[in-house]
Amino acid sequence: MVERPILLLGGTGEARSLAAQLDQAGLPVISSLAGRVRNPRLPVGEVRIGGFGGVDGLVRWIRVHDAAAVVDATHPFATTMTAHAATVAERMSLPLLRVRRPAWTPGPRDTWVPVPDTAAAAEHLAQRIAGGGSSRVFLTTGRQDVSVFADISDAWFLIRVVDPPTSDLPPHHEVLRSRGPYDLASERALLRSHRIDLLVTKNSGGDLTRAKLTAAAEAGIPVVMVQRPVEPAVGDTVASVEAAVEWVTRQRRPNF
Ligand code: NAP
């Protein structure tokens, strides 16, 4: 009997690691990537790339491929995909697992300014700059969110992205193309060499990009931290790849 596959919504290190572990355990998995990044790091096993075409497209895809469950291991800020997965799982009464890495939390040396979204981060930044607070900003919120900072003309931005941004950018900037993980020594050097006095980031969580926060804390650089969006309370949630492997294994019994 052919086993029904698991649809694994990815685009994260956790999703790649989960795909590898499920593949090794002989479980049929189809990983899905949005197709945003030009040269994505591909997971082990079968991969499909590109949007499904909204909720209805996802329903169709699941029917055609007879997926037995959905594992949503997308980034904590991939809110649309997570919402679609939740809607579809409810509609189709399909088991859904959200793999959501823990958020970063500030330590005693951190100076964080929490803001609800990137627009609020830009607003805060503009006020801060007007008050003479900061002038050299390290922006790591990702390519899709850069345009909200485009009107800020009296600061200089170091914009770190995987692929070059296509939207409007602030007038004074340098685009630094790179992909994590980043270590502490290189983050320290980056902050120093560019004389950064403010870091703007999303609370992505995880270890791969955590070093910039440590480097900022060491240098006394404040961090404007975009808080995580609230997620739909549908299905189960785990915080680690190991727990996700267990969940999938449990789902297979008795009639997966
Ligand atoms: P999003 O805003 O939540 O999703 C927008 C649309 O992109 C979705 O409606 C869906 O299109 C498509 N999509 C997103 N993730 C997909 C996936 N894994 N497989 C197939 N289609 C997907 O997503 P996003 O924030 O642009 O993120 C896109 C991808 O990059 C995600 O896989 C995410 O894990 C990864 N990523 C995001 C961030 C971030 O900060 N947002 C950071 C690192 C990695 P349809 O409606 O057509 O199905």
Coordinates of C-alpha atoms and ligand atoms in Angstrom, one line a residue:
M1 CA 0.0 0.0 0.0
V2 CA 1.3 3.5 -0.9
E3 CA 1.6 5.7 2.1
R4 CA -0.1 9.1 2.0
P5 CA 2.5 11.9 2.1
I6 CA 2.9 14.7 4.6
L7 CA 2.9 18.2 3.2
L8 CA 5.8 20.1 4.9
L9 CA 5.6 23.8 4.5
G10 CA 9.1 25.0 4.7
G11 CA 11.6 27.8 4.0
T12 CA 13.4 27.4 7.3
G13 CA 16.3 25.5 8.8
E14 CA 13.9 23.6 10.9
A15 CA 11.9 22.4 7.9
R16 CA 15.1 21.2 6.2
S17 CA 16.2 19.4 9.2
L18 CA 12.7 17.8 9.7
A19 CA 12.6 16.8 6.0
A20 CA 15.9 15.0 6.4
Q21 CA 14.9 13.2 9.6
L22 CA 11.5 12.1 8.2
D23 CA 13.2 11.0 5.0
Q24 CA 15.7 8.9 6.9
A25 CA 12.8 7.3 8.9
G26 CA 11.3 6.3 5.5
L27 CA 8.2 8.6 5.9
P28 CA 6.9 10.1 2.6
V29 CA 7.2 13.9 2.7
I30 CA 6.7 16.6 0.1
S31 CA 8.4 19.8 1.1
S32 CA 7.0 23.1 -0.2
L33 CA 8.9 26.3 -0.7
A34 CA 7.4 29.7 -1.7
G35 CA 10.1 30.3 -4.3
R36 CA 11.1 33.7 -2.9
V37 CA 14.8 33.1 -2.8
R38 CA 16.8 32.7 -6.1
N39 CA 19.0 29.8 -5.0
P40 CA 17.1 28.2 -2.1
R41 CA 18.8 25.6 0.1
L42 CA 16.8 22.6 -0.9
P43 CA 15.6 20.0 1.6
V44 CA 16.2 16.3 1.2
G45 CA 13.5 14.4 -0.7
E46 CA 10.7 15.6 -2.9
V47 CA 10.2 19.3 -3.2
R48 CA 7.7 21.5 -4.8
I49 CA 8.2 25.2 -5.3
G50 CA 5.8 28.2 -5.6
G51 CA 2.5 29.4 -4.1
F52 CA -0.5 27.1 -4.1
G53 CA -2.9 29.8 -5.2
G54 CA -4.5 30.7 -1.9
V55 CA -6.7 28.6 0.3
D56 CA -8.5 27.0 -2.6
G57 CA -5.3 26.1 -4.3
L58 CA -4.0 24.5 -1.2
V59 CA -7.2 22.5 -0.8
R60 CA -6.8 21.3 -4.4
W61 CA -3.1 20.4 -4.0
I62 CA -3.9 18.4 -0.8
R63 CA -6.7 16.5 -2.6
V64 CA -4.6 15.7 -5.7
H65 CA -1.7 14.5 -3.6
D66 CA -3.8 12.8 -1.0
A67 CA -1.7 14.4 1.8
A68 CA -2.4 12.8 5.2
A69 CA -1.3 15.8 7.3
V70 CA 0.2 19.3 7.1
V71 CA 3.3 20.3 9.0
D72 CA 3.7 24.1 8.9
A73 CA 7.4 24.8 9.6
T74 CA 7.4 28.2 7.9
H75 CA 9.1 31.2 9.4
P76 CA 7.3 32.8 12.4
F77 CA 6.6 35.9 10.2
A78 CA 5.1 33.9 7.3
T79 CA 1.7 34.8 8.6
T80 CA -0.3 34.3 5.3
M81 CA 0.9 30.8 4.7
T82 CA 0.3 29.9 8.3
A83 CA -3.2 31.3 8.2
H84 CA -4.0 29.4 5.0
A85 CA -2.7 26.2 6.4
A86 CA -4.9 26.6 9.5
T87 CA -8.0 27.4 7.4
V88 CA -7.4 24.5 5.1
A89 CA -6.7 22.0 8.0
E90 CA -10.0 23.0 9.6
R91 CA -12.0 22.9 6.4
M92 CA -10.6 19.4 5.5
S93 CA -10.4 18.1 9.1
L94 CA -6.7 17.4 8.4
P95 CA -4.1 17.0 11.2
L96 CA -2.0 20.1 11.4
L97 CA 1.2 20.7 13.2
R98 CA 2.8 24.1 13.6
V99 CA 6.6 24.0 14.2
R100 CA 7.4 27.3 15.8
R101 CA 10.8 28.0 17.2
P102 CA 10.9 29.9 20.5
A103 CA 11.1 33.7 20.3
W104 CA 14.2 35.5 21.5
T105 CA 13.9 37.0 25.0
P106 CA 16.1 39.9 26.2
G107 CA 18.8 39.3 28.8
P108 CA 20.1 41.8 31.3
R109 CA 22.5 43.4 28.9
D110 CA 20.0 43.9 26.1
T111 CA 18.2 47.2 25.4
W112 CA 15.2 46.3 23.3
V113 CA 12.4 48.5 22.1
P114 CA 9.5 46.2 21.2
V115 CA 7.3 47.3 18.3
P116 CA 4.3 45.5 16.9
D117 CA 5.3 45.5 13.2
T118 CA 7.8 46.9 10.7
A119 CA 5.7 50.1 10.1
A120 CA 5.9 50.8 13.8
A121 CA 9.6 50.2 13.7
A122 CA 10.0 52.8 10.9
E123 CA 7.9 55.2 12.9
H124 CA 10.0 54.7 16.1
L125 CA 13.2 55.1 14.0
A126 CA 12.1 58.3 12.5
Q127 CA 11.3 59.8 15.9
R128 CA 14.5 58.5 17.4
I129 CA 16.5 60.0 14.5
A130 CA 14.7 63.3 14.8
G131 CA 15.6 63.4 18.5
G132 CA 19.3 62.9 17.5
G133 CA 19.2 59.3 18.9
S134 CA 20.6 57.3 16.1
S135 CA 22.0 57.7 12.6
R136 CA 23.6 54.5 11.5
V137 CA 21.1 51.6 11.3
F138 CA 21.6 47.9 10.7
L139 CA 18.4 46.7 9.1
T140 CA 17.8 42.9 9.1
T141 CA 14.0 42.7 8.7
G142 CA 14.3 41.1 5.3
R143 CA 13.9 42.2 1.7
Q144 CA 10.1 42.3 1.7
D145 CA 9.9 44.8 4.6
V146 CA 12.5 47.4 3.5
S147 CA 10.2 49.8 1.7
V148 CA 8.6 51.0 5.0
F149 CA 11.9 52.6 5.8
A150 CA 12.3 54.3 2.4
D151 CA 11.2 57.8 3.6
I152 CA 13.8 58.0 6.3
S153 CA 16.4 60.3 4.7
D154 CA 18.4 61.5 7.6
A155 CA 20.0 58.2 8.6
W156 CA 22.3 55.7 6.9
F157 CA 21.2 52.1 6.6
L158 CA 23.2 48.8 6.3
I159 CA 20.5 46.6 4.8
R160 CA 21.3 42.9 5.0
V161 CA 19.3 40.6 2.6
V162 CA 19.6 37.3 0.9
D163 CA 18.5 38.6 -2.5
P164 CA 18.6 42.3 -3.6
P165 CA 15.5 44.3 -2.7
T166 CA 13.3 45.4 -5.5
S167 CA 11.2 47.9 -3.6
D168 CA 12.0 51.5 -2.7
L169 CA 15.0 52.0 -0.3
P170 CA 16.0 54.8 2.0
P171 CA 18.3 57.2 0.1
H172 CA 21.4 56.6 2.2
H173 CA 22.2 52.9 2.4
E174 CA 24.4 50.0 1.6
V175 CA 22.9 46.6 0.6
L176 CA 24.8 43.7 2.1
R177 CA 23.9 40.4 0.4
S178 CA 24.5 37.4 2.6
R179 CA 22.9 34.4 4.1
G180 CA 23.2 33.2 7.7
P181 CA 24.2 31.6 9.9
Y182 CA 26.4 34.4 11.4
D183 CA 28.9 34.0 14.2
L184 CA 29.6 36.4 17.0
A185 CA 33.0 37.5 15.8
S186 CA 31.8 38.5 12.3
E187 CA 28.7 40.3 13.8
R188 CA 30.9 42.2 16.2
A189 CA 33.2 43.2 13.3
L190 CA 30.3 44.3 11.1
L191 CA 28.8 46.5 13.8
R192 CA 32.2 48.1 14.5
S193 CA 33.3 48.6 10.9
H194 CA 30.0 50.3 9.9
R195 CA 29.8 52.3 13.1
I196 CA 26.3 51.0 13.7
D197 CA 24.3 52.6 16.5
L198 CA 20.9 50.9 16.1
L199 CA 19.8 47.5 15.1
V200 CA 16.3 46.8 13.7
T201 CA 15.2 43.2 13.5
K202 CA 12.3 40.9 13.7
N203 CA 12.0 38.4 16.6
S204 CA 12.7 35.4 14.4
G205 CA 14.1 33.3 17.2
G206 CA 16.6 30.5 16.7
D207 CA 20.4 30.3 16.9
L208 CA 21.3 31.0 13.3
T209 CA 20.9 34.7 13.5
R210 CA 21.1 35.3 17.2
A211 CA 24.7 36.5 17.3
K212 CA 23.8 40.0 16.1
L213 CA 21.8 40.5 19.3
T214 CA 24.8 39.5 21.5
A215 CA 27.1 41.7 19.5
A216 CA 24.6 44.6 19.9
A217 CA 24.3 44.1 23.6
E218 CA 28.1 44.0 24.1
A219 CA 28.4 47.2 22.2
G220 CA 25.5 48.9 24.1
I221 CA 23.6 49.2 20.8
P222 CA 19.8 49.4 21.2
V223 CA 17.6 47.0 19.3
V224 CA 14.2 47.8 17.8
M225 CA 12.6 44.4 17.9
V226 CA 9.5 43.7 15.8
Q227 CA 7.3 41.4 17.8
R228 CA 5.9 38.2 16.4
P229 CA 2.4 38.1 14.9
V230 CA -0.3 36.2 16.7
E231 CA -1.1 32.8 15.1
P232 CA -4.4 31.0 14.6
A233 CA -5.0 28.4 17.4
V234 CA -5.6 25.5 15.1
G235 CA -3.9 22.1 15.4
D236 CA -0.9 21.2 17.5
T237 CA 2.2 23.3 18.1
V238 CA 5.7 22.2 18.9
A239 CA 8.9 24.2 19.3
S240 CA 11.5 21.7 18.1
V241 CA 12.3 19.4 15.2
E242 CA 12.5 16.4 17.5
A243 CA 9.0 17.0 18.8
A244 CA 7.8 17.3 15.2
V245 CA 9.3 14.0 14.3
E246 CA 7.5 12.4 17.3
W247 CA 4.2 14.1 16.2
V248 CA 4.5 12.8 12.7
T249 CA 5.4 9.3 13.9
R250 CA 2.4 9.3 16.2
Q251 CA 0.1 10.4 13.4
R252 CA 1.0 7.3 11.4
R253 CA -0.6 5.1 13.9
P254 CA -3.1 3.5 13.6
N255 CA -4.6 4.6 10.2
F256 CA -2.2 7.0 8.6
Ligands
NAP1 P1 3.7 34.6 3.6 O1 3.6 36.1 3.5 O2 3.1 34.0 4.8 O3 3.0 33.9 2.3 C1 2.7 34.6 1.2 C2 2.3 33.6 0.1 O4 3.5 32.9 -0.3 C3 1.4 32.5 0.6 O5 0.0 32.9 0.6 C4 1.7 31.4 -0.4 O6 1.1 31.6 -1.7 C5 3.2 31.5 -0.6 N1 4.0 30.7 0.4 C6 4.6 31.1 1.5 N2 5.2 30.1 2.1 C7 5.1 29.0 1.2 C8 5.6 27.7 1.2 N3 6.4 27.2 2.2 N4 5.2 26.9 0.2 C9 4.4 27.4 -0.8 N5 4.0 28.6 -0.9 C10 4.3 29.4 0.1 O7 5.2 34.1 3.4 P2 6.6 35.0 3.4 O8 6.7 35.7 4.7 O9 6.6 35.7 2.1 O10 7.6 33.8 3.4 C11 7.8 33.0 2.2 C12 8.7 31.9 2.6 O11 10.0 32.3 3.1 C13 8.1 30.9 3.6 O12 8.3 29.6 3.2 C14 8.9 31.2 4.9 O13 9.1 30.1 5.7 C15 10.2 31.7 4.4 N6 10.8 32.8 5.2 C16 10.1 33.9 5.6 C17 10.7 34.8 6.4 C18 10.0 36.1 6.8 O14 10.5 36.9 7.5 N7 8.7 36.2 6.4 C19 12.1 34.7 6.8 C20 12.8 33.5 6.4 C21 12.1 32.6 5.6 P3 -0.3 31.0 -2.1 O15 -1.3 31.9 -1.4 O16 -0.3 31.2 -3.6 O17 -0.3 29.6 -1.7

